[in-house]
Amino acid sequence: MRPQTAPGFEELEISVLRAGDHVWLSAQSRMGSVFAVRRSVPEWKLPNDVTGKTVDAPSDWLTDTVRHARTDAASHALDVGKVLTDLVFGVPDIVTLLQQSRGIAGTSGTQLLVRVLAAPQEVCAWPWELLLDPQRPDQFLAMARDVHVVRSGRSRTYPIRQTPIEPPLNLLLVMSSPLRVGPEDAEAPFDLYAEKRSLLSELQPLIDRGLLRVVVEDRPSVERLRSRMGMQRRGFHLFHYLGHANPDGLKLERRNGRGMLLPSQEFALLLQQLPDLRLAVFAGCETARAPDGVVDDDPWPGPLSSADICVRDACPMVIGMQAVLPFRTERLLTRFFYQALTAGQPVAEALRLARLAINGDENSGEPLLDWAVPCLFVGGSEPGAIIDPEAKARPEPAPRRIGLRLGIRQGELRFISRLAELREGVDVLSGQTSARLLHVVGMPSTGKTALLDRILEELDPGIALLFISAKRLLAEPDPVRELARLVAELMRDAGARTVREGRFSAGDWWERLLGDLTEVPAAIVIDDGDLLLGDTPGAADLLSALMLLTERRGCARLAVATTGDLAELTRPLRPSEVRTIRLDALSWPEVWQWIRRNLPALTRYPEKDLSRLYTDVRHLELWEQLADLAAQNGTFEPQELPNLVRQLGVGTAKTPEPEPSGSDFFGAETAVPEVAAATAAPVRRALRLAVAGPFTVGRREEIAVAVTQCAIKHGVPGRVVAGETGEGESALAELLPQELAFADGVPSERDVCRWMADAAAADADILVFDYGNAVPSDAQNAVIARLGSDGRLVIVSGDHSDEPAYPAWTADAFAVGAIEDDGTLTHETPYYPDVGKPDVYAPRTITDTACEHLVDRPEMEGTTFAALYVAVAAMLVWATDRDLSAQEVRALLVKTAAPIPTERGGTAKRLDVEAALNSSRRNVLVGAIGSDALELGQLLAETPLRPELAVPLLDGLVADGTRIRRVVRNGVEQYERADDDAGPRNE
């Protein structure tokens, strides 16, 4: 049957069907038909992938090319296109039919629509968008001005609706990034809120002109999607999905926030609730690729992609993706596609214009192949205009946001893996929960200010905002009066009547304002909340005023950012009235996942080589610059990475070594060393680590990289910096610059005492010292004892041959012995069960069994590095739970160590880092719950643990049943303490 010619297009249908060892071609247009031309299956000459493996299928080559931003894509794309073109247009009758149809289209002022129907899946997966133009063999047919290449659905089961719609078009934007529930969950998490903001900013001009109305669903469970679809007046005409997907389906959320893969068939049934749906755009991964199937045994039509199934069952047009589209390309596609679509352009033309924009972009364009990733699937209808270009739009006035941001430094609105925290913060400050106080806790530079700024950006415009630093308020003569003045100004801007200041005292005026504030939706955010506990004049009164705010019912919510728990503010509140968000530093896995989706060029390097740069490349902007330098360099050799990093200007400037200050710290040179009393730090900071031993002098940078790699291996966020302040850079640890030179392996007693003094003066939390061939003196043991009583962890080791050495250790020293790779104790560190030394044994070399062979110099082994490994374990545990004391960290390491056999019997133990970390993490999870039941998202926000680490441990605790249990109340899944000693969380 001759296809009908729709207005605006001259159509040419081409079918490519494989049967056995041959491909059968047919073509049909108004100018004639060609049937059943037998062709040989094409042979592909494809380059190896980035790992060097052989690539057999062009679909796999395209996936590898786009995922890694390969700059050699252009020439290979022409080779693949030539094979496809020779297969189809190498048939003289078909190329003649093409030319005739093209001529008719040009004469009538229309465009040629080439529909490709390919089967089975192996043939359908070929990149048909790379067909070359027979008239211009060096150009792609899909980019030609007068031709569109689309894919034909293999069947259709719904009525066709093609009448243009009057504006505005209703677009349902679904964004899905569920929680990662385990390390095996390899899908790259993305900043859902940032991508939503980017896409909406691209669409905002269309919204302002009244051409487009966008509804966003960023927690897409099946129930919430059904509700969204049923509530929209006039229904949704467009559906845009951005999130995780695979050839088997698209990923949505369960009600508890965990991910679920909804099979393609069920997703299509869900879309059938949209009878006016004209177009679905699936920007997820590989939604245009079908799952693998047995080609010979599968009945027609064989395995289908998500795009194919939805074209068959739910929607006349679907745009799917052949590979993982980088986010920057997704933004370009969204902007130019919807601009053209709302201007009245046909869908096929809108996609062509978007392809041209992508190909012409500096970062996503030639020689990359991002433009070829989207493919348009059509059913029985034409990919014509959806909107009536002649109808007049009615712009709607945008709501005005009311807010004051004072004394706040704002950076980029970009995050990685902060989804649980953002959601919790938005729920609290928008008044969707019973919580009245949002408490954001984190060490310096963990992003507290940025998180609160992002939360405010996501609130409804009808909520009035005040974002101010406590430092600014306390700089005023009367902080409470200044706060009242700002809140009164905010309320007047919102149109509410407020009581005038008059002759009221500051406290009375504030209390009367709170009565008016109960009717005004408002979010009041106080940064630098630690200052509320200081002795600055007015701090106590300001804290009391904020406490009064949290005690009032109404629509106002308070958020406070601090480096530690602000018990004075939270104690008067019930557990349900407080929500705490605990922030940690970014971890390398989170940065790596962000690189995968945003900087595909860097994925040409092995992840291990990039992770070694994490110590110096500390900001996302630097990774972007590194990607640009790597693309310009073009070789992608790992050994060139250090040179590229040097071009960024990082990792080269080091802080000068401080002069030894032992005599100043201890007093007179002849005095017995004394350790001064510790001064409590005003804020929590990164841990500080001091190391001394044979072969460690001059190797601080190398050790910092090694320790950072250990943290990466064990899933602890943050980095270690060497010899420079860790504030604002690390949030994990700083390796202090104090060093000690060993003469013939035996340092002098005075040098040891001086080193300990310097480390103590620099506020070292963990001190690692290897005595080498020496034995500790009574004076040194006394110093170690005082350091221990000062809240520091002192880890010692040595390769003594004299048996009395270990009995000389003080009980305050955490003694470490070295163990061989085969598990036997070394002769340098004999075991003395009578005195309980060493406390634990650890590997004498940082190897594959410990931390992935982190160093190249063979002398980085021995008792020093066994002690260093124990120090790293202590640091990781301590960073996981900063409420632990040094002695509690030590006890946990000993408790979780694994027993090992000894020749002399006893209870020797080998350090088990993973067991210690898991024990600490479980305690953090249990402690976060307290006496109040929490939902999964709330629990994850209240702990600094990443979801892929926390969720498996939580499931294990639930399965054990002795500490946490899972309950369901009113259809909501919650977690609560199972023991009887759960006290109030805010005591």
Coordinates of C-alpha atoms in Angstrom, one line a residue, residues 222-436:
V222 CA 4.6 5.6 40.0
E223 CA 1.9 7.0 42.4
R224 CA 3.2 10.6 42.1
L225 CA 3.3 10.4 38.3
R226 CA -0.2 9.1 38.2
S227 CA -1.3 11.9 40.4
R228 CA 0.5 14.5 38.3
M229 CA -1.0 13.2 35.1
G230 CA -4.5 13.1 36.5
M231 CA -4.4 16.7 37.9
Q232 CA -3.2 18.5 34.8
R233 CA -5.9 20.4 33.1
R234 CA -5.9 19.9 29.3
G235 CA -3.5 17.0 29.9
F236 CA 0.1 16.9 29.0
H237 CA 1.2 17.2 25.4
L238 CA 4.9 16.7 26.0
F239 CA 6.8 14.3 28.3
H240 CA 10.5 14.8 29.0
Y241 CA 12.4 12.2 31.1
L242 CA 15.9 13.0 32.4
G243 CA 17.4 10.2 34.6
H244 CA 18.8 6.8 34.7
A245 CA 17.6 4.1 32.3
N246 CA 18.9 1.1 30.5
P247 CA 17.7 -1.0 27.6
D248 CA 15.3 -2.9 29.9
G249 CA 13.4 0.2 31.2
L250 CA 13.5 3.5 33.0
K251 CA 14.4 4.1 36.7
L252 CA 11.8 5.6 39.0
E253 CA 11.6 5.9 42.8
R254 CA 9.8 3.9 45.4
R255 CA 7.9 5.7 48.1
N256 CA 10.9 5.3 50.4
G257 CA 13.3 6.9 47.9
R258 CA 15.0 3.8 46.7
G259 CA 15.2 3.2 43.0
M260 CA 13.2 0.8 41.0
L261 CA 13.5 -0.1 37.3
L262 CA 10.1 0.1 35.6
P263 CA 10.1 -2.1 32.6
S264 CA 9.5 -0.4 29.3
Q265 CA 6.2 -2.1 28.8
E266 CA 4.9 -0.9 32.1
F267 CA 6.2 2.6 31.5
A268 CA 4.3 2.7 28.2
L269 CA 1.1 1.7 30.1
L270 CA 1.8 4.6 32.4
L271 CA 2.0 7.0 29.5
Q272 CA -1.3 5.8 28.2
Q273 CA -2.9 8.0 30.9
L274 CA -2.0 11.0 28.7
P275 CA -4.5 10.8 25.8
D276 CA -3.3 14.1 24.3
L277 CA 0.4 13.1 24.5
R278 CA 2.1 14.0 21.2
L279 CA 5.8 13.6 22.0
A280 CA 8.0 11.9 24.6
V281 CA 11.7 12.7 25.0
F282 CA 13.7 10.1 26.9
A283 CA 17.0 11.7 27.8
G284 CA 18.0 8.7 29.9
C285 CA 20.8 6.3 29.0
E286 CA 20.3 4.1 26.0
T287 CA 16.6 4.4 25.7
A288 CA 16.8 3.8 22.0
R289 CA 18.7 0.5 22.4
A290 CA 16.8 -2.7 23.0
P291 CA 17.9 -5.4 25.5
D292 CA 20.0 -8.2 24.2
G293 CA 17.9 -11.1 22.8
V294 CA 18.3 -14.3 20.9
V295 CA 17.8 -13.1 17.4
D296 CA 17.0 -16.4 15.7
D297 CA 14.4 -17.5 18.3
D298 CA 12.7 -14.3 19.1
P299 CA 9.3 -13.8 17.3
W300 CA 8.5 -10.6 15.5
P301 CA 9.2 -7.9 16.4
G302 CA 11.9 -9.2 18.7
P303 CA 13.4 -7.2 21.6
L304 CA 12.3 -3.6 21.5
S305 CA 13.8 -0.4 23.0
S306 CA 11.9 1.8 25.4
A307 CA 11.4 4.3 22.6
D308 CA 10.1 1.6 20.2
I309 CA 7.6 0.3 22.8
C310 CA 6.3 3.7 23.7
V311 CA 5.8 4.5 20.0
R312 CA 3.9 1.3 19.7
D313 CA 1.7 1.7 22.7
A314 CA 1.5 5.3 23.9
C315 CA 2.8 8.1 21.8
P316 CA 3.1 9.0 18.1
M317 CA 6.6 10.3 18.4
V318 CA 9.4 9.5 20.8
I319 CA 13.0 10.7 20.9
G320 CA 15.4 8.2 22.5
M321 CA 19.1 8.0 23.0
Q322 CA 21.5 5.6 21.5
A323 CA 24.2 6.3 24.1
V324 CA 24.7 8.2 27.4
L325 CA 24.3 11.9 26.5
P326 CA 26.5 14.2 28.5
F327 CA 24.6 16.8 30.5
R328 CA 26.0 19.8 28.7
T329 CA 24.7 18.3 25.4
E330 CA 21.4 17.5 27.0
R331 CA 21.0 21.2 27.9
L332 CA 21.8 22.3 24.3
L333 CA 19.3 19.7 23.0
T334 CA 16.6 20.9 25.3
R335 CA 17.1 24.6 24.6
F336 CA 17.1 24.5 20.8
F337 CA 14.7 21.7 20.4
Y338 CA 11.9 23.3 22.4
Q339 CA 12.6 26.7 21.0
A340 CA 12.0 25.4 17.5
L341 CA 9.1 23.3 18.6
T342 CA 7.2 26.1 20.3
A343 CA 7.9 28.3 17.3
G344 CA 5.7 26.0 15.3
Q345 CA 8.4 24.0 13.6
P346 CA 7.8 20.3 12.8
V347 CA 9.3 17.9 15.3
A348 CA 11.7 16.5 12.7
E349 CA 12.9 20.1 11.8
A350 CA 13.2 21.0 15.5
L351 CA 15.4 18.0 16.1
R352 CA 17.6 18.9 13.0
L353 CA 18.1 22.4 14.3
A354 CA 19.1 21.0 17.7
R355 CA 21.5 18.7 16.0
L356 CA 23.1 21.6 14.2
A357 CA 23.4 23.6 17.4
I358 CA 25.0 20.6 19.2
N359 CA 27.5 20.0 16.3
G360 CA 28.4 23.7 16.2
D361 CA 29.0 24.0 20.0
E362 CA 32.6 24.5 21.1
N363 CA 32.4 21.7 23.7
S364 CA 29.9 19.2 22.3
G365 CA 30.5 19.7 18.5
E366 CA 32.7 18.4 15.9
P367 CA 34.8 16.1 16.0
L368 CA 32.5 14.6 18.7
L369 CA 29.4 12.7 17.8
D370 CA 26.9 13.9 20.4
W371 CA 24.6 15.2 17.7
A372 CA 24.0 11.6 16.5
V373 CA 22.9 10.2 19.9
P374 CA 19.2 11.4 19.8
C375 CA 17.0 9.4 17.4
L376 CA 13.4 10.2 16.5
F377 CA 10.9 7.2 16.4
V378 CA 7.6 7.8 14.7
G379 CA 4.4 5.7 14.4
G380 CA 1.9 6.1 11.6
S381 CA 1.8 9.9 11.8
E382 CA 4.2 12.5 10.5
P383 CA 6.6 14.3 12.8
G384 CA 4.9 17.6 12.0
A385 CA 4.2 20.7 14.1
I386 CA 2.6 20.2 17.5
I387 CA 1.7 23.8 18.2
D388 CA -0.4 26.0 16.1
P389 CA 2.1 28.8 15.0
E390 CA -0.8 31.1 14.1
A391 CA -2.4 31.0 17.6
K392 CA -1.6 33.8 20.0
A393 CA 0.0 33.0 23.3
R394 CA -1.1 34.6 26.5
P395 CA 1.9 35.2 28.7
E396 CA 1.4 34.8 32.4
P397 CA 3.1 37.2 34.8
A398 CA 6.0 35.5 36.7
P399 CA 5.7 35.5 40.5
R400 CA 8.0 37.9 42.3
R401 CA 10.4 36.3 44.7
I402 CA 10.6 38.2 48.0
G403 CA 13.9 37.9 49.9
L404 CA 16.9 39.4 51.5
R405 CA 20.4 38.0 51.3
L406 CA 22.8 39.9 53.5
G407 CA 26.4 39.3 54.1
I408 CA 26.4 36.0 52.3
R409 CA 29.0 35.0 49.7
Q410 CA 27.4 33.0 47.0
G411 CA 29.2 30.6 44.7
E412 CA 28.1 28.4 41.8
L413 CA 24.8 26.6 42.3
R414 CA 26.4 23.2 41.8
F415 CA 26.5 20.2 44.0
I416 CA 27.3 16.5 43.8
S417 CA 25.4 13.9 45.6
R418 CA 23.4 16.3 47.9
L419 CA 20.0 15.1 46.8
A420 CA 18.8 13.7 50.2
E421 CA 20.0 16.8 51.9
L422 CA 18.4 19.2 49.4
R423 CA 15.1 17.3 49.6
E424 CA 15.0 17.3 53.4
G425 CA 15.9 21.0 53.5
V426 CA 13.3 22.0 51.0
D427 CA 10.6 20.0 52.8
V428 CA 11.4 21.7 56.1
L429 CA 11.8 25.3 55.0
S430 CA 8.7 25.1 52.7
G431 CA 6.6 24.0 55.7
Q432 CA 5.8 20.5 54.4
T433 CA 6.9 18.8 57.6
S434 CA 6.2 19.4 61.3
A435 CA 9.9 20.4 61.8
R436 CA 10.4 24.1 62.7

